[in-house]
Tab-separated table of C-alpha atoms in Angstrom:
chain	number	residue	atom	x	y	z
A	283	LYS	CA	17.480	3.526	14.340
A	284	ALA	CA	20.113	2.544	11.228
A	285	GLY	CA	17.774	2.134	7.681
A	286	VAL	CA	17.946	-0.815	4.962
A	287	THR	CA	20.892	-2.213	4.217
A	288	GLN	CA	21.944	-4.156	1.351
A	289	THR	CA	23.833	-6.485	0.507
A	290	PRO	CA	26.612	-5.763	-2.047
A	291	ARG	CA	25.730	-2.993	-3.906
A	292	TYR	CA	27.189	-3.688	-6.814
A	293	LEU	CA	27.872	-6.946	-8.992
A	294	ILE	CA	29.050	-8.150	-12.028
A	295	LYS	CA	27.987	-11.956	-12.811
A	296	THR	CA	28.114	-14.141	-15.888
A	297	ARG	CA	25.734	-15.626	-17.907
A	298	GLY	CA	25.182	-18.813	-16.629
A	299	GLN	CA	25.697	-17.884	-13.082
A	300	GLN	CA	23.641	-17.601	-10.040
A	301	VAL	CA	24.124	-14.507	-7.467
A	302	THR	CA	22.801	-14.403	-3.872
A	303	LEU	CA	21.366	-10.951	-2.638
A	304	SER	CA	21.323	-9.275	0.961
A	305	CYS	CA	19.174	-7.315	2.891
A	306	SER	CA	18.238	-5.806	6.317
A	307	PRO	CA	15.463	-4.582	7.149
A	308	ILE	CA	15.003	-1.865	10.138
A	309	SER	CA	14.795	-3.155	13.508
A	310	GLY	CA	11.037	-4.410	14.477
A	311	HIS	CA	10.073	-4.586	11.258
A	312	ARG	CA	9.397	-8.144	9.890
A	313	SER	CA	8.402	-7.124	5.946
A	314	VAL	CA	10.253	-7.529	3.423
A	315	SER	CA	9.940	-6.753	-0.346
A	316	TRP	CA	12.195	-7.025	-3.091
A	317	TYR	CA	11.902	-5.407	-6.543
A	318	GLN	CA	12.959	-4.903	-9.610
A	319	GLN	CA	13.970	-2.532	-11.687
A	320	THR	CA	14.493	-1.504	-15.030
A	321	PRO	CA	14.663	1.495	-17.585
A	322	GLY	CA	11.766	-0.996	-20.084
A	323	GLN	CA	9.530	-2.374	-17.133
A	324	GLY	CA	9.697	0.327	-14.033
A	325	LEU	CA	10.064	-1.553	-10.761
A	326	GLN	CA	8.177	-5.250	-10.779
A	327	PHE	CA	7.733	-6.678	-7.528
A	328	LEU	CA	8.951	-9.328	-6.910
A	329	PHE	CA	8.461	-11.466	-3.210
A	330	GLU	CA	7.283	-10.551	0.301
A	331	TYR	CA	8.612	-12.263	3.364
A	332	PHE	CA	6.830	-11.950	6.731
A	333	SER	CA	7.846	-13.531	10.021
A	334	GLU	CA	10.119	-16.011	7.337
A	335	THR	CA	6.673	-16.952	5.080
A	336	GLN	CA	6.276	-15.760	2.010
A	337	ARG	CA	3.350	-14.645	1.225
A	338	ASN	CA	3.123	-12.068	-1.703
A	339	LYS	CA	5.262	-13.913	-5.745
A	340	GLY	CA	5.164	-11.124	-8.690
A	341	ASN	CA	5.269	-12.522	-11.771
A	342	PHE	CA	8.990	-13.605	-12.466
A	343	PRO	CA	10.417	-17.487	-13.415
A	344	GLY	CA	11.500	-20.168	-10.398
A	345	ARG	CA	15.375	-19.133	-10.899
A	346	PHE	CA	14.025	-15.622	-8.403
A	347	SER	CA	13.250	-17.640	-5.063
A	348	GLY	CA	14.223	-16.014	-1.421
A	349	ARG	CA	14.050	-16.840	1.963
A	350	GLN	CA	13.654	-14.715	5.040
A	351	PHE	CA	15.736	-15.902	8.516
A	352	SER	CA	13.995	-15.491	12.098
A	353	ASN	CA	16.161	-11.789	12.863
A	354	SER	CA	13.783	-10.899	9.597
A	355	ARG	CA	17.226	-10.398	6.968
A	356	SER	CA	15.937	-11.549	4.275
A	357	GLU	CA	17.859	-12.990	1.053
A	358	MET	CA	17.351	-13.239	-2.348
A	359	ASN	CA	18.973	-15.546	-5.053
A	360	VAL	CA	19.141	-15.689	-8.485
A	361	SER	CA	20.412	-19.108	-10.359
A	362	THR	CA	21.181	-19.038	-13.764
A	363	LEU	CA	21.273	-15.871	-14.516
A	364	GLU	CA	20.404	-14.277	-18.171
A	365	LEU	CA	20.916	-10.900	-19.760
A	366	GLY	CA	17.981	-9.433	-18.975
A	367	ASP	CA	18.559	-9.868	-15.111
A	368	SER	CA	20.790	-7.053	-15.099
A	369	ALA	CA	18.943	-4.514	-13.179
A	370	LEU	CA	18.572	-2.377	-9.515
A	371	TYR	CA	17.074	-4.860	-6.928
A	372	LEU	CA	15.657	-3.054	-4.184
A	373	CYS	CA	14.313	-4.525	-1.156
A	374	ALA	CA	12.299	-2.435	1.222
A	375	SER	CA	11.066	-3.403	4.908
A	376	SER	CA	7.887	-2.312	6.623
A	377	SER	CA	5.976	-2.875	9.830
A	378	SER	CA	3.332	-4.282	8.628
A	379	PRO	CA	2.848	-7.259	5.582
A	380	GLY	CA	1.633	-5.847	2.283
A	381	GLY	CA	1.013	-1.953	1.929
A	382	ARG	CA	-0.719	-1.366	4.610
A	383	TYR	CA	1.835	0.917	5.867
A	384	GLU	CA	4.780	2.950	4.331
A	385	GLN	CA	7.989	0.922	2.826
A	386	TYR	CA	11.312	2.420	3.752
A	387	PHE	CA	14.283	1.001	1.080
A	388	GLY	CA	17.537	-0.094	0.555
A	389	PRO	CA	20.032	1.356	-1.596
A	390	GLY	CA	19.867	-1.498	-3.604
A	391	THR	CA	22.303	-3.919	-5.339
A	392	ARG	CA	22.816	-2.944	-9.260
A	393	LEU	CA	23.349	-5.910	-10.980
A	394	THR	CA	25.162	-6.653	-14.267
A	395	VAL	CA	25.398	-9.424	-15.831
A	396	THR	CA	27.627	-9.806	-18.623
B	282	SER	CA	0.488	-4.983	-15.085
B	283	GLN	CA	1.217	-1.615	-13.814
B	284	GLN	CA	-1.506	-0.659	-11.459
B	285	GLY	CA	-0.687	2.670	-10.958
B	286	GLU	CA	0.404	5.608	-14.503
B	287	GLU	CA	1.326	8.823	-13.268
B	288	ASP	CA	1.583	11.348	-16.213
B	289	PRO	CA	3.341	12.895	-17.266
B	290	GLN	CA	6.212	10.907	-17.246
B	291	ALA	CA	8.729	13.528	-17.544
B	292	LEU	CA	8.078	17.412	-16.345
B	293	SER	CA	11.057	20.239	-16.599
B	294	ILE	CA	10.546	23.546	-14.884
B	295	GLN	CA	12.570	25.544	-13.258
B	296	GLU	CA	13.457	26.447	-9.503
B	297	GLY	CA	10.564	28.220	-7.518
B	298	GLU	CA	7.855	27.089	-9.906
B	299	ASN	CA	5.049	24.383	-8.697
B	300	ALA	CA	5.215	20.738	-9.691
B	301	THR	CA	2.386	18.737	-10.672
B	302	MET	CA	1.798	14.879	-11.188
B	303	ASN	CA	-0.537	12.710	-11.733
B	304	CYS	CA	-1.453	9.150	-10.846
B	305	SER	CA	-4.218	6.787	-12.607
B	306	TYR	CA	-5.313	3.798	-10.950
B	307	LYS	CA	-7.478	1.093	-12.281
B	308	THR	CA	-9.237	-1.084	-8.337
B	309	SER	CA	-9.967	0.429	-5.084
B	310	ILE	CA	-7.488	0.835	-3.186
B	311	ASN	CA	-6.835	0.931	0.734
B	312	ASN	CA	-4.306	3.770	0.570
B	313	LEU	CA	-2.079	5.558	-2.012
B	314	GLN	CA	1.579	6.367	-1.816
B	315	TRP	CA	3.931	8.427	-3.007
B	316	TYR	CA	7.634	8.003	-3.442
B	317	ARG	CA	10.523	9.478	-5.025
B	318	GLN	CA	14.095	8.220	-6.095
B	319	ASN	CA	17.229	9.511	-6.526
B	320	SER	CA	19.378	8.984	-9.748
B	321	GLY	CA	19.774	5.034	-9.467
B	322	ARG	CA	19.505	5.062	-5.244
B	323	GLY	CA	16.196	3.518	-3.353
B	324	LEU	CA	12.832	5.529	-2.766
B	325	VAL	CA	12.262	7.980	-0.496
B	326	HIS	CA	8.457	7.588	1.328
B	327	LEU	CA	7.135	11.001	1.016
B	328	ILE	CA	3.288	10.748	2.254
B	329	LEU	CA	0.291	8.268	2.392
B	330	ILE	CA	-3.251	8.792	2.232
B	331	ARG	CA	-6.131	6.812	2.619
B	332	SER	CA	-9.521	5.977	0.560
B	333	ASN	CA	-11.153	7.745	3.402
B	334	GLU	CA	-8.528	10.433	3.015
B	335	ARG	CA	-9.327	13.765	0.283
B	336	GLU	CA	-6.216	15.996	0.874
B	337	LYS	CA	-3.206	15.772	2.782
B	338	HIS	CA	-0.016	18.218	3.518
B	339	SER	CA	3.465	17.668	4.023
B	340	GLY	CA	6.307	20.671	3.905
B	341	ARG	CA	5.724	21.704	0.294
B	342	LEU	CA	4.489	18.637	-0.445
B	343	ARG	CA	0.269	18.513	-1.003
B	344	VAL	CA	-1.214	15.376	-2.240
B	345	THR	CA	-4.916	15.205	-3.588
B	346	LEU	CA	-7.157	11.665	-3.833
B	347	ASP	CA	-10.323	11.614	-5.981
B	348	THR	CA	-11.303	7.403	-4.795
B	349	SER	CA	-14.533	8.255	-7.701
B	350	LYS	CA	-12.144	8.903	-10.737
B	351	LYS	CA	-9.774	7.113	-9.135
B	352	SER	CA	-6.719	9.542	-9.567
B	353	SER	CA	-3.930	10.870	-7.089
B	354	SER	CA	-2.269	14.258	-7.947
B	355	LEU	CA	1.874	15.419	-6.308
B	356	LEU	CA	2.156	19.159	-5.749
B	357	ILE	CA	5.776	20.125	-5.348
B	358	THR	CA	4.980	23.783	-4.585
B	359	ALA	CA	8.142	26.375	-4.619
B	360	SER	CA	10.590	23.231	-6.447
B	361	ARG	CA	14.221	23.716	-5.985
B	362	ALA	CA	16.775	21.731	-7.950
B	363	ALA	CA	16.771	19.323	-5.262
B	364	ASP	CA	13.706	18.101	-5.948
B	365	THR	CA	15.069	16.693	-9.348
B	366	ALA	CA	14.187	13.077	-8.879
B	367	SER	CA	11.182	10.581	-10.490
B	368	TYR	CA	8.109	10.164	-8.510
B	369	PHE	CA	6.538	7.653	-7.689
B	370	CYS	CA	2.441	6.624	-7.172
B	371	ALA	CA	2.083	3.571	-5.284
B	372	THR	CA	-1.483	1.663	-4.489
B	373	ASP	CA	-2.046	-0.911	-1.728
B	374	PRO	CA	-4.906	-2.169	-3.552
B	375	THR	CA	-8.330	-3.841	-1.675
B	376	PRO	CA	-8.423	-7.821	-2.111
B	377	SER	CA	-11.067	-8.753	-3.291
B	378	GLY	CA	-10.412	-11.720	-2.104
B	379	GLY	CA	-7.455	-13.829	0.381
B	380	SER	CA	-5.104	-11.754	2.052
B	381	ASN	CA	-2.597	-11.343	-1.101
B	382	TYR	CA	-2.630	-7.461	-1.535
B	383	LYS	CA	0.987	-5.604	-1.673
B	384	LEU	CA	2.091	-2.495	-2.817
B	385	THR	CA	1.758	-2.051	-6.877
B	386	PHE	CA	3.907	0.569	-8.904
B	387	GLY	CA	3.600	3.290	-11.553
B	388	LYS	CA	6.869	3.508	-14.143
B	389	GLY	CA	7.253	7.165	-12.627
B	390	THR	CA	7.368	10.876	-13.866
B	391	LEU	CA	10.691	11.992	-13.881
B	392	LEU	CA	11.088	15.433	-12.316
B	393	THR	CA	13.859	17.668	-13.203
B	394	VAL	CA	13.884	21.354	-11.746
B	395	ASN	CA	16.373	23.868	-13.239
B	396	PRO	CA	18.247	26.161	-11.766
């Protein structure tokens, strides 16, 4: 089976712009979770989608949003980018919602906001 | 806030030695998982231990879980330079109500194995 893929791998944006990141889960996985990783805060949970429904959301401002399509592919969007949004964004897929089973991570998208 | 906290934050050992990392958490859990992350890449799942298990092995990895102390340890035996990575514990908390459980990660232990 192909692993989790994320596009793009690297991105440079300017403050105030918006960005859309994409994640394709492992075939058959219906759960996709998104995380933000920074040196200071570590891995922070953004949100999780299961069968096109957002079932959980972390403590992030409304500028961070996401969606999941019927083929389980997911996108996350960050509007009005701030310097502090520079981070590695990771998505993970699983066969079950939440943490009941292992999550499979993609390689991440490195976002730099200047 | 972080549910799991790894200790130590950093660990440097020589090849062939054993490495032990600890994880403490705050609430009751369904399971605890360990992940590895090589520099700047995605996380790789290592092992999952359920709350009713006390010890689990996978190759050179040994994980223990003490639910009374709310702690877990990851032992890597006969370490290799390729084991150099950050190691994270993640907990699947028992929901206090509703179904909004999610996997929560600690900040990790950076393991350096010197050749």
